[in-house]
Structures are given as C-alpha cells and as structure tokens.
C-alpha cells in the first residue's frame, strides 16, 4: 500500500521535518539569540545589519563583566544551596509520612490523607501573604531560611511517594520485619532503594521548580548575597552594568545554563520525571 | 467469677497488651508528626489566615487593624483594575491554552510519526520548559525590542514595520501570551507523546483491517479519540499555568502600559508587597485561590476518570 | 524445640471475621499443612503465628511460651512468601545475608555509612559470608550469589527465598503458598526438595496451600480450613478415608468425592444401602468405591456421558437420571471399555459409604465408630 506511493511517503517525511524545524526554531530562537548577543560588542548589537556570529568577538569581555559586576556565581551557589536544602528537608518530612500513610495502620490515617489531598489544592502563591507575615514576625525575612522554610512541607511529595510506596507489596515489608529490620530501617534499606526512580522524579520536579521560581524570592529577599538565580538576573539587569545588553545576555546564559546542561545530560530522566509527577 | 468472665478478661488483656506491643499506632503517628505539624503551621494555618486577613483593613507595619467584613471584596469588585486584571488573565489563557495545546499536539504527532531526529526534536521543544523564566523573559524583551529586536528586524526584512510590542497597549498582552506558548509547548508535547505511546497497536491494526489505513484516517478514527482524556488533562494543566502567569509580566511589562497586561497574580503581588495593603491583597488572594481550586478539582476529576477507564 | 499451640485465635477485619476461634497444636518437627480455598484465612493465620498481624483474641504459644508480646523478629520463625518477597535492589548474597546481619551486627554497626567502618564488623561479615555460602550450596544457588533477583528464574527465586529463611536456623518455618507461582513441572520438583529440606532440618514446618494434592503429598498432618473455620486436622489418609465433615470430604481427593442426597437416591428407585442412619441426608463415596455393573432394579442407574482415559486409570462420568447429579467412577483399563451413551448400573461398596447429616456432619455406623476408636 505505502510502497506503491513512494512519492507521497517522501513528501510526508519532508513535510514533517519542515514543520518540526519551524517549531523547533521557535523554541530555540531565544537561546540562539541570547548566546549570539552575549558574544557581541555593544555597537554591533545596535547595528542595522544582523549577523548571528559576531564580526568582532566580544564574548570574553561580556562574560567577564557579568561575572564581576554581579555575584553570578553567588547566585548559582545560592540556587544550589536553596534547592538542595529544600529537597533534602522535603524528603526528610515526606518519606516517613508517605510510608506511614501507605503501609502502617493507625487511627486517623485516612483523615490525614484527606488533609494532604486538600493541601494539594492550595497554590503556594496564595499563601505568600501569611508566609511573609510569619517570617517577618520571626525576623527571618531576607535570609536563606525565608527562601527555604515555606517549602519544607510538600503535600505533592507526600502524595506522590505514598502512591509509589503503596505499589511495593506488603510481603516485602513483612519479610523485612521477619528479617529483623525496624521500621525506620525498612524505610532506609528497602523503601528508598526500591523507589529511587520516583525519588529522582520528585527531585527533578522540586529542583526545577525552585531554581526557576521568581515569585517567592522576590517577596522574601532583598539583598543580592542571598538571591537565587531567577532573582539575581533581575537584580543584575537593574544594576548599572546590566544596562549593557552584551553582559546582560551573558548573565542570562550563566543563569540558565546549569539546568539546561543537566537536562541535556539526563534528558530521559527529566522528561519522564516531569511527566510522571504531573500525571500521578 | 464464672469461667466465661475470666475467659473474657484474659482476652481483653491480650488485646490491650497487643495494641501496645505491635506499636503500629504509635509508630504511625511518630512518622507523620513532623509532616502534620508543618501541614498545619505552613499550609492550613496560613490558608485560614488569608481568609481572616481578607476581612480586615490591616496594612503591613501598622499595629492595629479592624474587621471590616466584606468591604475589601466590595472594594475589589468596584475596582476597574481588578476587572482589567481578571479579563486580561482570561484573554491570556484564551490565547495560551488553545495555542499551547494545538501546537503541542501537532508537534507530538509529528515527532512520533517517524523516528527521524526524534531525540533532537523532543529535546529542542522541551528546552524552554526547563529554562529560568525571569532570564528568558529578559531575552524575549530584547527580541521584541522595537529597533534592535529580532522580531522587528525580521519583519523589516520583508517590508513590514513592527510595533513596540511590549509598550503598545494593543500588543503587550499578545506578546506575553506568545512567550507563554513558547514555554508551555514542550510540556504539552511530552504529555501528548506519553498519551500516544499508550495507544495500543492493535487498535491501528484493527482500523487498518476495517479499511482506515491512510494517515488521516488513522488520526481521525484512532489517535485523536484515544487522546481525548490526555487532551482534557493538558487543557486544564495549561489553563492552571496561565492563571499563574507572573514572571514574564513582572520582568517585562509590570502590568503596563496602562494596565494593558495586568494579570491576577501580578495584581496580587503589587497590592500586597509593593503597596503593602495586606487586607486588600488577601481578598484578591481568596478570589485567586477559588479559581485555582476549581481548576485543580476539575483536573483531579479528569485524572480519576482516566484511571478508571484504564 | 518448637511446638506451636494456637488457642482460640480470632481475627476480623472491620466487620468480617476472617479467622474464627481456631485452636490447633502443631508438634515439634512436624510438617503441618493448612489447606483451604483461597480467601479462607490461611495466610492471616500464618501471619498471626509470625507476629506480622495481631489477633483480636486468643494466644499463640511457641515452645511452651506465649509469644503474643514478641515482635516478629523475636519469635524465631522464618517465612517464605508466595511472591518470594526478595529485595529487588539487593544481590542474592545480600538478600540471604540480611537476616544474619540484622541479628549479629550491633545497632551502631548497622548504621548507614559509619557502620561499615566500625571495629569488629569484618569478623562478623566473614562468618556471615561462610554461612550464606553454605546455605547457597545446599540449595544449589551458589553460582547466583552476585545476581539481582530480577535476573533469576522463578525456581531460582524460590530457592533464594528458602535460603533467606533457612540461613538463620529458625525453629519454625512458615510457608505461604510458596509453589503457586511456579509451572507444573517445577512445582512437583520443588515439592520433593521442600520435603527433603524438612527432613534435613528437622524443624517445624507450617505450610499453606490451596492445592489439596500438595497438602496430601507433602505433609505429616493436614489442617483443613474454610471461611475462617478449622474443620479437621489429621493425617492425609485419615482425612481422605475418614472425613468428619462433608466439606472436608469434598475438598480432599481428586477427582472429587461423589455425593448423592438420600432424596435423590430414593427418587431414583434405588434402595438405601443397609445400615444407613435415620438422620442421614447425604451419602458420599469415592470414585474407586464404585464398580460398573449392568443396570439393575434396586441400584443407582445412569448413563455414561464421558470417558477420561489417563492410561493407568479410566474415569467414567455417569449422569444419574432425572437430573439427580453425576457420579465419577474409577475403573481399570483392563476391566471395562465403556463409551458415552451406554446405560450402566453402579455397584457401591457399602463399607466405603460415608454418611452425613443435614449440617454436613459425619454420621458413623456402629462398626465404624468402633474402628475409629
Ligand atoms: N489487611 C486486610 N484488610 C482487610 N481484609 C483482609 C486483609 N487481609 C486479608 N483480608 C481478607 O481476609 C480474608 C482472608 O485472607 P487470607 O488470609 O489472605 O486468605 P487465604 O490466604 O486463605 O487466601 C480475605 O477475604 C481477605 O480479603
Ligand atoms: Mg493467602
């Protein structure tokens, strides 16, 4: 059937690539543009004719300005610190709770799980005012604690991990109890190793969300020393050096690069992880 | 005491000692207690506080406040900027949702149609999902720049004079919606691809035997109907994200010009944290919360149904 | 060493009673099988013995001591599960070594990361390795020790599960349908291996299955359960020849025992055999207790509906007239060659006839009571 219409099939393939290249260009253009500008001297950016690759290479200069005029590495380190702390604390809180909800029998379990489900409904932005007030009362605004504390509890994490823990057969846990493992040892030695893909998915979800978040850092933080990347680039833009497009674009590259590189290295993990976490 | 009584007594003893030693009860509570405390302290407590704030005239920094009933809500509903923000958000969602869903669907179908360059296309379309929006919004700002921006340069090359996209009341929201589609497209694509993978091959075989073997026939009789639930899911998800649009607005237009691109979440931020009118901001939050909760519930419903079908 | 005594065990989940007043003594070193249809509470009872589940009332006594306040690991029992319950992320060696490690290593030595470096661990690990290897070679899995459970066949996983259970020399072995996930051939082979293991270890085995053939071939004694009730405990041949309860008679033996109600019996014009009690409502007889004869006046008559030739035996399905049920007859290949459609008469050995009352309880004739006593 298909073999009888080789032309049509060929045309289909060409059409597929034509459309996909177009949409891929739409998706990639900002990245290309960003890198291109980050390598150009100011006068070339404002020139009437446009070249993708700079005629006068000004990349070193631009990146040097970006790195010295603003604490770019500080932003990245802050992002790393805040994201790691948030994720670690989330795991510390979520894992025992999810295990108990999935595998232990105790009075009030179902009520608690309903509460977790209700918690899933609350968008974090809607809690910004009371969180802000709370941190203000304790004098914690403009600190790492302000960036981390509101995110320590993740109803989503509890829900997701509970689903995964439930899929582990009871017999495994019974075997572990007979083998002499205590409950916390069961969590550590059995549940966590058996659900690493789920934990990785949750980790990717959590880290991507908080690395890229602007809303909350904008509220909680004023000083550059503890800014996360998403806020840092804004501070840089509003700074003197940020008025020049070359260094600003270089700064954007530095901010955006870590996650993108991680993504390109572990594509499948990221895509599956983010898809799994939303569909659960 | 009869033997029966003794017997019963012994059994009751066994029961209580058992509950104590099996310890599952105590252990369960021990394991959930940190989560429970945080759940109350950081989620439900604050949620209740928002509702409470919304009934007061409190401003940050002042030490007194009064309960003023629904005055904040009344003020909100008579405030034209609130209605502007609400309609803008709806318009924004009205552009972003169909744009993202349709483009995502087309891209997913094309990517899955044959293996050529599949990995590259998938990664390329997904890249915006991963990127930090505040930084990329700055980049988009330069692309939409009236003179040096890529968009107007390209339009100029074919003889069209572009406008100042982000400073023009007619185009600011449109430009933001374009950025929204740019970022959401890859995610919709991924969800559609996973939906496509779940379509059983037998259905295509059956359709082919029934005479539906052209590409369009297969699409119409098998693929699209099978993608129905995923599509609904993507629609709701994208709608939810559209209502949460903030970063691009904050970075590029701050709601301007003349509130042409003001949206709910940005309004909420400005009122609460720029003007520090917490009571008013809380009222706005309550409205916002109601909308998101409604969308999330719809989404949960859909997920549940999908689980039941499979 | 370890005899087990269950006293008035009751257990319900919510409203449904799953185990109803079960009392059972299991002797030291015995191979006892719990048999019954699935969902009748066998696994629940086993989990109660293991301490994985708390009974609502009653007590479990092991080796003369009540263990109700002991946690599973303190009860000196090992369990083999239907799904094997191997830890998928651990190698076979680590799976088998785990119960030894948790028992021999101190709390500090078991801590993550730091435990490994603590003094004394090396010597213990060496001893554990030797024991694991010994158990593995006994079960013929020594060459698999470095693999993960996912890379093993069903039979190999089964052996690893056995190894994990036996490596710490428990006083009691609990097995919950350990063979039900294997194919038929492997199942027969593993049956023999488990029997051999029991003989070699000499400890108490409590074995759960829904397969009466397994129960009959493997056990010293069989306990029959239905719907949470323990119906009868006895040696296999005792349950076969001398069931107390119609449900036991029907569960044990393949093909199933023939049951004909007295009403049918008489409506078919056959005379009740001599010595049938007045309270008897059902008469039961095994397929081998029936002979084929010419249709006759005062006996049960029927028509052959199908013939199953197993080579060594031939089973005839005989439909009784007027929809009064069917009877399976075992005959020898040499004796008769019947084909479907042939009318036959049934000749039943009166000594092998079992009588049951309306409640399904066995009624004994005077001579049978004497014989049983
Ligand atoms: N954790 C539980 N919660 C509620 N019901 C249960 C639970 N475990 C078992 N049951 C019920 O108890 C009955 C007996 O189960 P089980 O002991 O596993 O039967 P068997 O092993 O004989 O097949 C079944 O009807 C089962 O549905
Ligand atoms: Mg069972």
PDB file of C-alpha atoms in Angstrom, chain A residues 7-220:
ATOM      1  CA  UNK A   7       6.457   9.897  -3.593  1.00  0.00           C
ATOM      2  CA  UNK A   8       3.682  10.562  -1.186  1.00  0.00           C
ATOM      3  CA  UNK A   9       5.635   8.982   1.620  1.00  0.00           C
ATOM      4  CA  UNK A  10       8.682  11.053   0.815  1.00  0.00           C
ATOM      5  CA  UNK A  11       6.571  14.190   0.718  1.00  0.00           C
ATOM      6  CA  UNK A  12       5.177  13.322   4.132  1.00  0.00           C
ATOM      7  CA  UNK A  13       8.645  12.989   5.580  1.00  0.00           C
ATOM      8  CA  UNK A  14       9.714  16.302   4.145  1.00  0.00           C
ATOM      9  CA  UNK A  15       6.587  17.987   5.495  1.00  0.00           C
ATOM     10  CA  UNK A  16       7.230  16.508   8.943  1.00  0.00           C
ATOM     11  CA  UNK A  17      10.746  17.867   9.062  1.00  0.00           C
ATOM     12  CA  UNK A  18       9.692  21.201   7.620  1.00  0.00           C
ATOM     13  CA  UNK A  19       7.102  21.801  10.292  1.00  0.00           C
ATOM     14  CA  UNK A  20       9.190  20.444  13.143  1.00  0.00           C
ATOM     15  CA  UNK A  21      12.195  22.535  12.157  1.00  0.00           C
ATOM     16  CA  UNK A  22       9.956  25.567  12.167  1.00  0.00           C
ATOM     17  CA  UNK A  23       8.555  24.886  15.642  1.00  0.00           C
ATOM     18  CA  UNK A  24      11.956  23.838  16.952  1.00  0.00           C
ATOM     19  CA  UNK A  25      13.341  27.125  15.669  1.00  0.00           C
ATOM     20  CA  UNK A  26      10.593  28.926  17.576  1.00  0.00           C
ATOM     21  CA  UNK A  27      11.594  27.038  20.711  1.00  0.00           C
ATOM     22  CA  UNK A  28      15.338  27.521  20.249  1.00  0.00           C
ATOM     23  CA  UNK A  29      15.496  31.016  18.815  1.00  0.00           C
ATOM     24  CA  UNK A  30      15.631  32.826  22.173  1.00  0.00           C
ATOM     25  CA  UNK A  31      18.555  30.648  23.235  1.00  0.00           C
ATOM     26  CA  UNK A  32      20.414  31.287  19.999  1.00  0.00           C
ATOM     27  CA  UNK A  33      19.673  34.995  20.210  1.00  0.00           C
ATOM     28  CA  UNK A  34      20.810  35.104  23.826  1.00  0.00           C
ATOM     29  CA  UNK A  35      24.119  33.429  23.101  1.00  0.00           C
ATOM     30  CA  UNK A  36      24.626  35.497  19.994  1.00  0.00           C
ATOM     31  CA  UNK A  37      24.136  38.817  21.813  1.00  0.00           C
ATOM     32  CA  UNK A  38      26.276  37.649  24.694  1.00  0.00           C
ATOM     33  CA  UNK A  39      29.222  37.456  22.319  1.00  0.00           C
ATOM     34  CA  UNK A  40      28.801  40.872  20.699  1.00  0.00           C
ATOM     35  CA  UNK A  41      30.161  44.312  21.465  1.00  0.00           C
ATOM     36  CA  UNK A  42      27.505  47.000  22.131  1.00  0.00           C
ATOM     37  CA  UNK A  43      27.918  48.786  18.822  1.00  0.00           C
ATOM     38  CA  UNK A  44      27.327  45.616  16.863  1.00  0.00           C
ATOM     39  CA  UNK A  45      24.116  44.894  18.759  1.00  0.00           C
ATOM     40  CA  UNK A  46      22.741  48.224  17.596  1.00  0.00           C
ATOM     41  CA  UNK A  47      23.967  47.897  14.018  1.00  0.00           C
ATOM     42  CA  UNK A  48      21.352  47.886  11.290  1.00  0.00           C
ATOM     43  CA  UNK A  49      22.510  44.621   9.754  1.00  0.00           C
ATOM     44  CA  UNK A  50      22.416  41.486  11.816  1.00  0.00           C
ATOM     45  CA  UNK A  51      24.894  38.628  11.995  1.00  0.00           C
ATOM     46  CA  UNK A  52      24.366  35.553  14.072  1.00  0.00           C
ATOM     47  CA  UNK A  53      28.046  35.231  14.778  1.00  0.00           C
ATOM     48  CA  UNK A  54      29.696  38.493  15.921  1.00  0.00           C
ATOM     49  CA  UNK A  55      32.023  40.190  13.500  1.00  0.00           C
ATOM     50  CA  UNK A  56      34.027  41.429  16.453  1.00  0.00           C
ATOM     51  CA  UNK A  57      34.144  38.754  19.147  1.00  0.00           C
ATOM     52  CA  UNK A  58      33.388  40.373  22.477  1.00  0.00           C
ATOM     53  CA  UNK A  59      32.399  37.253  24.419  1.00  0.00           C
ATOM     54  CA  UNK A  60      35.249  37.193  26.909  1.00  0.00           C
ATOM     55  CA  UNK A  61      34.662  40.818  27.819  1.00  0.00           C
ATOM     56  CA  UNK A  62      30.900  40.386  28.238  1.00  0.00           C
ATOM     57  CA  UNK A  63      31.167  37.315  30.441  1.00  0.00           C
ATOM     58  CA  UNK A  64      33.891  38.942  32.490  1.00  0.00           C
ATOM     59  CA  UNK A  65      31.648  41.932  33.158  1.00  0.00           C
ATOM     60  CA  UNK A  66      28.718  39.670  34.004  1.00  0.00           C
ATOM     61  CA  UNK A  67      30.780  37.704  36.475  1.00  0.00           C
ATOM     62  CA  UNK A  68      32.446  40.666  38.144  1.00  0.00           C
ATOM     63  CA  UNK A  69      29.718  43.294  38.158  1.00  0.00           C
ATOM     64  CA  UNK A  70      27.220  40.936  39.790  1.00  0.00           C
ATOM     65  CA  UNK A  71      27.856  37.968  42.059  1.00  0.00           C
ATOM     66  CA  UNK A  72      26.778  35.494  39.383  1.00  0.00           C
ATOM     67  CA  UNK A  73      28.490  32.515  40.976  1.00  0.00           C
ATOM     68  CA  UNK A  74      26.975  33.537  44.261  1.00  0.00           C
ATOM     69  CA  UNK A  75      23.545  33.383  42.648  1.00  0.00           C
ATOM     70  CA  UNK A  76      24.237  29.930  41.293  1.00  0.00           C
ATOM     71  CA  UNK A  77      25.603  28.717  44.612  1.00  0.00           C
ATOM     72  CA  UNK A  78      22.595  30.177  46.384  1.00  0.00           C
ATOM     73  CA  UNK A  79      20.347  28.362  43.941  1.00  0.00           C
ATOM     74  CA  UNK A  80      22.183  25.132  44.568  1.00  0.00           C
ATOM     75  CA  UNK A  81      22.108  25.600  48.326  1.00  0.00           C
ATOM     76  CA  UNK A  82      18.453  26.580  48.500  1.00  0.00           C
ATOM     77  CA  UNK A  83      17.269  23.865  46.116  1.00  0.00           C
ATOM     78  CA  UNK A  84      19.307  21.177  47.868  1.00  0.00           C
ATOM     79  CA  UNK A  85      18.149  22.255  51.299  1.00  0.00           C
ATOM     80  CA  UNK A  86      14.515  22.396  50.212  1.00  0.00           C
ATOM     81  CA  UNK A  87      14.669  18.979  48.590  1.00  0.00           C
ATOM     82  CA  UNK A  88      16.535  17.367  51.481  1.00  0.00           C
ATOM     83  CA  UNK A  89      14.097  18.724  54.041  1.00  0.00           C
ATOM     84  CA  UNK A  90      11.141  17.759  51.880  1.00  0.00           C
ATOM     85  CA  UNK A  91      12.430  14.197  51.750  1.00  0.00           C
ATOM     86  CA  UNK A  92      13.035  14.161  55.478  1.00  0.00           C
ATOM     87  CA  UNK A  93       9.452  15.182  56.136  1.00  0.00           C
ATOM     88  CA  UNK A  94       7.719  13.416  53.258  1.00  0.00           C
ATOM     89  CA  UNK A  95       9.264   9.976  53.322  1.00  0.00           C
ATOM     90  CA  UNK A  96       8.248   8.869  56.818  1.00  0.00           C
ATOM     91  CA  UNK A  97       4.827  10.412  56.373  1.00  0.00           C
ATOM     92  CA  UNK A  98       4.304   8.786  52.983  1.00  0.00           C
ATOM     93  CA  UNK A  99       5.474   5.446  54.349  1.00  0.00           C
ATOM     94  CA  UNK A 100       3.086   5.626  57.280  1.00  0.00           C
ATOM     95  CA  UNK A 101       0.205   6.642  55.012  1.00  0.00           C
ATOM     96  CA  UNK A 102       0.974   3.823  52.608  1.00  0.00           C
ATOM     97  CA  UNK A 103       1.948   0.945  54.844  1.00  0.00           C
ATOM     98  CA  UNK A 104       1.130   1.461  58.503  1.00  0.00           C
ATOM     99  CA  UNK A 105      -2.280   1.158  60.082  1.00  0.00           C
ATOM    100  CA  UNK A 106      -3.151   3.790  62.646  1.00  0.00           C
ATOM    101  CA  UNK A 107      -6.235   5.643  63.670  1.00  0.00           C
ATOM    102  CA  UNK A 108      -6.688   8.911  61.784  1.00  0.00           C
ATOM    103  CA  UNK A 109      -4.692   7.788  58.788  1.00  0.00           C
ATOM    104  CA  UNK A 110      -7.455   8.334  56.286  1.00  0.00           C
ATOM    105  CA  UNK A 111      -8.298  11.733  57.733  1.00  0.00           C
ATOM    106  CA  UNK A 112      -4.681  12.772  57.440  1.00  0.00           C
ATOM    107  CA  UNK A 113      -4.523  11.600  53.868  1.00  0.00           C
ATOM    108  CA  UNK A 114      -7.624  13.621  53.032  1.00  0.00           C
ATOM    109  CA  UNK A 115      -5.884  16.621  54.567  1.00  0.00           C
ATOM    110  CA  UNK A 116      -2.915  16.010  52.275  1.00  0.00           C
ATOM    111  CA  UNK A 117      -5.259  15.910  49.291  1.00  0.00           C
ATOM    112  CA  UNK A 118      -6.843  19.192  50.349  1.00  0.00           C
ATOM    113  CA  UNK A 119      -3.367  20.620  50.737  1.00  0.00           C
ATOM    114  CA  UNK A 120      -2.690  19.718  47.112  1.00  0.00           C
ATOM    115  CA  UNK A 121      -5.364  22.207  46.116  1.00  0.00           C
ATOM    116  CA  UNK A 122      -3.625  25.202  47.663  1.00  0.00           C
ATOM    117  CA  UNK A 123      -1.421  27.103  45.212  1.00  0.00           C
ATOM    118  CA  UNK A 124       1.712  28.298  47.007  1.00  0.00           C
ATOM    119  CA  UNK A 125       1.269  31.850  45.717  1.00  0.00           C
ATOM    120  CA  UNK A 126      -1.952  32.108  47.682  1.00  0.00           C
ATOM    121  CA  UNK A 127      -0.070  31.555  50.924  1.00  0.00           C
ATOM    122  CA  UNK A 128       2.528  34.237  50.220  1.00  0.00           C
ATOM    123  CA  UNK A 129       0.965  36.856  52.491  1.00  0.00           C
ATOM    124  CA  UNK A 130       0.790  34.755  55.662  1.00  0.00           C
ATOM    125  CA  UNK A 131       4.192  33.240  54.979  1.00  0.00           C
ATOM    126  CA  UNK A 132       5.601  36.717  54.589  1.00  0.00           C
ATOM    127  CA  UNK A 133       3.970  37.855  57.821  1.00  0.00           C
ATOM    128  CA  UNK A 134       5.154  34.760  59.655  1.00  0.00           C
ATOM    129  CA  UNK A 135       8.747  35.218  58.552  1.00  0.00           C
ATOM    130  CA  UNK A 136       8.521  38.902  59.396  1.00  0.00           C
ATOM    131  CA  UNK A 137       7.358  38.102  62.910  1.00  0.00           C
ATOM    132  CA  UNK A 138      10.324  35.807  63.451  1.00  0.00           C
ATOM    133  CA  UNK A 139      12.691  38.293  61.848  1.00  0.00           C
ATOM    134  CA  UNK A 140      13.683  35.808  59.190  1.00  0.00           C
ATOM    135  CA  UNK A 141      12.976  37.843  56.077  1.00  0.00           C
ATOM    136  CA  UNK A 142      15.861  38.337  53.692  1.00  0.00           C
ATOM    137  CA  UNK A 143      17.637  35.167  54.800  1.00  0.00           C
ATOM    138  CA  UNK A 144      18.163  31.680  53.468  1.00  0.00           C
ATOM    139  CA  UNK A 145      15.595  30.485  55.959  1.00  0.00           C
ATOM    140  CA  UNK A 146      12.998  32.691  54.300  1.00  0.00           C
ATOM    141  CA  UNK A 147      13.731  31.056  50.963  1.00  0.00           C
ATOM    142  CA  UNK A 148      13.623  27.522  52.318  1.00  0.00           C
ATOM    143  CA  UNK A 149      11.132  27.259  55.171  1.00  0.00           C
ATOM    144  CA  UNK A 150       7.823  27.774  53.328  1.00  0.00           C
ATOM    145  CA  UNK A 151       8.659  24.867  51.022  1.00  0.00           C
ATOM    146  CA  UNK A 152       9.671  22.318  53.611  1.00  0.00           C
ATOM    147  CA  UNK A 153       6.272  20.659  53.534  1.00  0.00           C
ATOM    148  CA  UNK A 154       5.251  19.324  50.134  1.00  0.00           C
ATOM    149  CA  UNK A 155       1.822  17.735  50.016  1.00  0.00           C
ATOM    150  CA  UNK A 156       2.634  16.850  46.474  1.00  0.00           C
ATOM    151  CA  UNK A 157       5.723  14.942  47.593  1.00  0.00           C
ATOM    152  CA  UNK A 158       3.781  13.095  50.260  1.00  0.00           C
ATOM    153  CA  UNK A 159       1.086  12.173  47.773  1.00  0.00           C
ATOM    154  CA  UNK A 160       3.498  11.078  45.070  1.00  0.00           C
ATOM    155  CA  UNK A 161       5.699   8.989  47.351  1.00  0.00           C
ATOM    156  CA  UNK A 162       2.696   7.418  49.030  1.00  0.00           C
ATOM    157  CA  UNK A 163       1.490   6.235  45.647  1.00  0.00           C
ATOM    158  CA  UNK A 164       4.857   4.687  44.920  1.00  0.00           C
ATOM    159  CA  UNK A 165       5.246   3.144  48.366  1.00  0.00           C
ATOM    160  CA  UNK A 166       1.801   1.592  48.052  1.00  0.00           C
ATOM    161  CA  UNK A 167       2.890  -0.202  44.917  1.00  0.00           C
ATOM    162  CA  UNK A 168       5.528  -2.103  46.904  1.00  0.00           C
ATOM    163  CA  UNK A 169       3.942  -5.379  48.013  1.00  0.00           C
ATOM    164  CA  UNK A 170       3.182  -5.862  51.703  1.00  0.00           C
ATOM    165  CA  UNK A 171       5.007  -9.176  51.568  1.00  0.00           C
ATOM    166  CA  UNK A 172       8.329  -7.386  51.111  1.00  0.00           C
ATOM    167  CA  UNK A 173       7.714  -5.391  54.256  1.00  0.00           C
ATOM    168  CA  UNK A 174       6.603  -8.487  56.123  1.00  0.00           C
ATOM    169  CA  UNK A 175       9.758 -10.266  55.019  1.00  0.00           C
ATOM    170  CA  UNK A 176      11.831  -7.333  56.213  1.00  0.00           C
ATOM    171  CA  UNK A 177      10.153  -7.338  59.624  1.00  0.00           C
ATOM    172  CA  UNK A 178      10.827 -11.053  59.967  1.00  0.00           C
ATOM    173  CA  UNK A 179      14.407 -10.472  58.885  1.00  0.00           C
ATOM    174  CA  UNK A 180      14.719  -8.175  61.851  1.00  0.00           C
ATOM    175  CA  UNK A 181      14.608  -4.705  60.315  1.00  0.00           C
ATOM    176  CA  UNK A 182      12.999  -1.950  62.346  1.00  0.00           C
ATOM    177  CA  UNK A 183      10.517   0.375  60.683  1.00  0.00           C
ATOM    178  CA  UNK A 184      12.993   3.180  60.053  1.00  0.00           C
ATOM    179  CA  UNK A 185      15.497   0.659  58.760  1.00  0.00           C
ATOM    180  CA  UNK A 186      12.792  -0.640  56.419  1.00  0.00           C
ATOM    181  CA  UNK A 187      12.365   2.885  55.081  1.00  0.00           C
ATOM    182  CA  UNK A 188      16.072   3.388  54.679  1.00  0.00           C
ATOM    183  CA  UNK A 189      17.123  -0.018  53.397  1.00  0.00           C
ATOM    184  CA  UNK A 190      14.054  -1.171  51.483  1.00  0.00           C
ATOM    185  CA  UNK A 191      11.618   1.579  50.574  1.00  0.00           C
ATOM    186  CA  UNK A 192      14.088   4.247  49.483  1.00  0.00           C
ATOM    187  CA  UNK A 193      16.259   1.983  47.301  1.00  0.00           C
ATOM    188  CA  UNK A 194      13.164   0.439  45.745  1.00  0.00           C
ATOM    189  CA  UNK A 195      11.690   3.801  44.789  1.00  0.00           C
ATOM    190  CA  UNK A 196      14.756   5.692  43.598  1.00  0.00           C
ATOM    191  CA  UNK A 197      13.168   6.492  40.205  1.00  0.00           C
ATOM    192  CA  UNK A 198      10.235   8.096  41.989  1.00  0.00           C
ATOM    193  CA  UNK A 199      12.512   9.999  44.323  1.00  0.00           C
ATOM    194  CA  UNK A 200      14.560  11.180  41.360  1.00  0.00           C
ATOM    195  CA  UNK A 201      11.412  12.324  39.589  1.00  0.00           C
ATOM    196  CA  UNK A 202      10.295  14.227  42.653  1.00  0.00           C
ATOM    197  CA  UNK A 203      13.780  15.697  42.997  1.00  0.00           C
ATOM    198  CA  UNK A 204      13.802  16.945  39.433  1.00  0.00           C
ATOM    199  CA  UNK A 205      10.357  18.419  39.868  1.00  0.00           C
ATOM    200  CA  UNK A 206      11.288  20.144  43.101  1.00  0.00           C
ATOM    201  CA  UNK A 207      14.667  21.459  41.982  1.00  0.00           C
ATOM    202  CA  UNK A 208      13.456  22.757  38.627  1.00  0.00           C
ATOM    203  CA  UNK A 209      10.524  24.490  40.319  1.00  0.00           C
ATOM    204  CA  UNK A 210      12.626  26.245  42.957  1.00  0.00           C
ATOM    205  CA  UNK A 211      15.587  27.080  40.771  1.00  0.00           C
ATOM    206  CA  UNK A 212      13.273  28.872  38.371  1.00  0.00           C
ATOM    207  CA  UNK A 213      10.925  30.401  40.919  1.00  0.00           C
ATOM    208  CA  UNK A 214      10.800  34.181  40.903  1.00  0.00           C
ATOM    209  CA  UNK A 215       7.597  34.951  42.796  1.00  0.00           C
ATOM    210  CA  UNK A 216       8.687  33.919  46.257  1.00  0.00           C
ATOM    211  CA  UNK A 217      12.330  35.131  46.228  1.00  0.00           C
ATOM    212  CA  UNK A 218      11.031  38.491  45.029  1.00  0.00           C
ATOM    213  CA  UNK A 219       8.905  38.688  48.167  1.00  0.00           C
ATOM    214  CA  UNK A 220      11.261  37.157  50.691  1.00  0.00           C
TER     215      UNK A 220
END
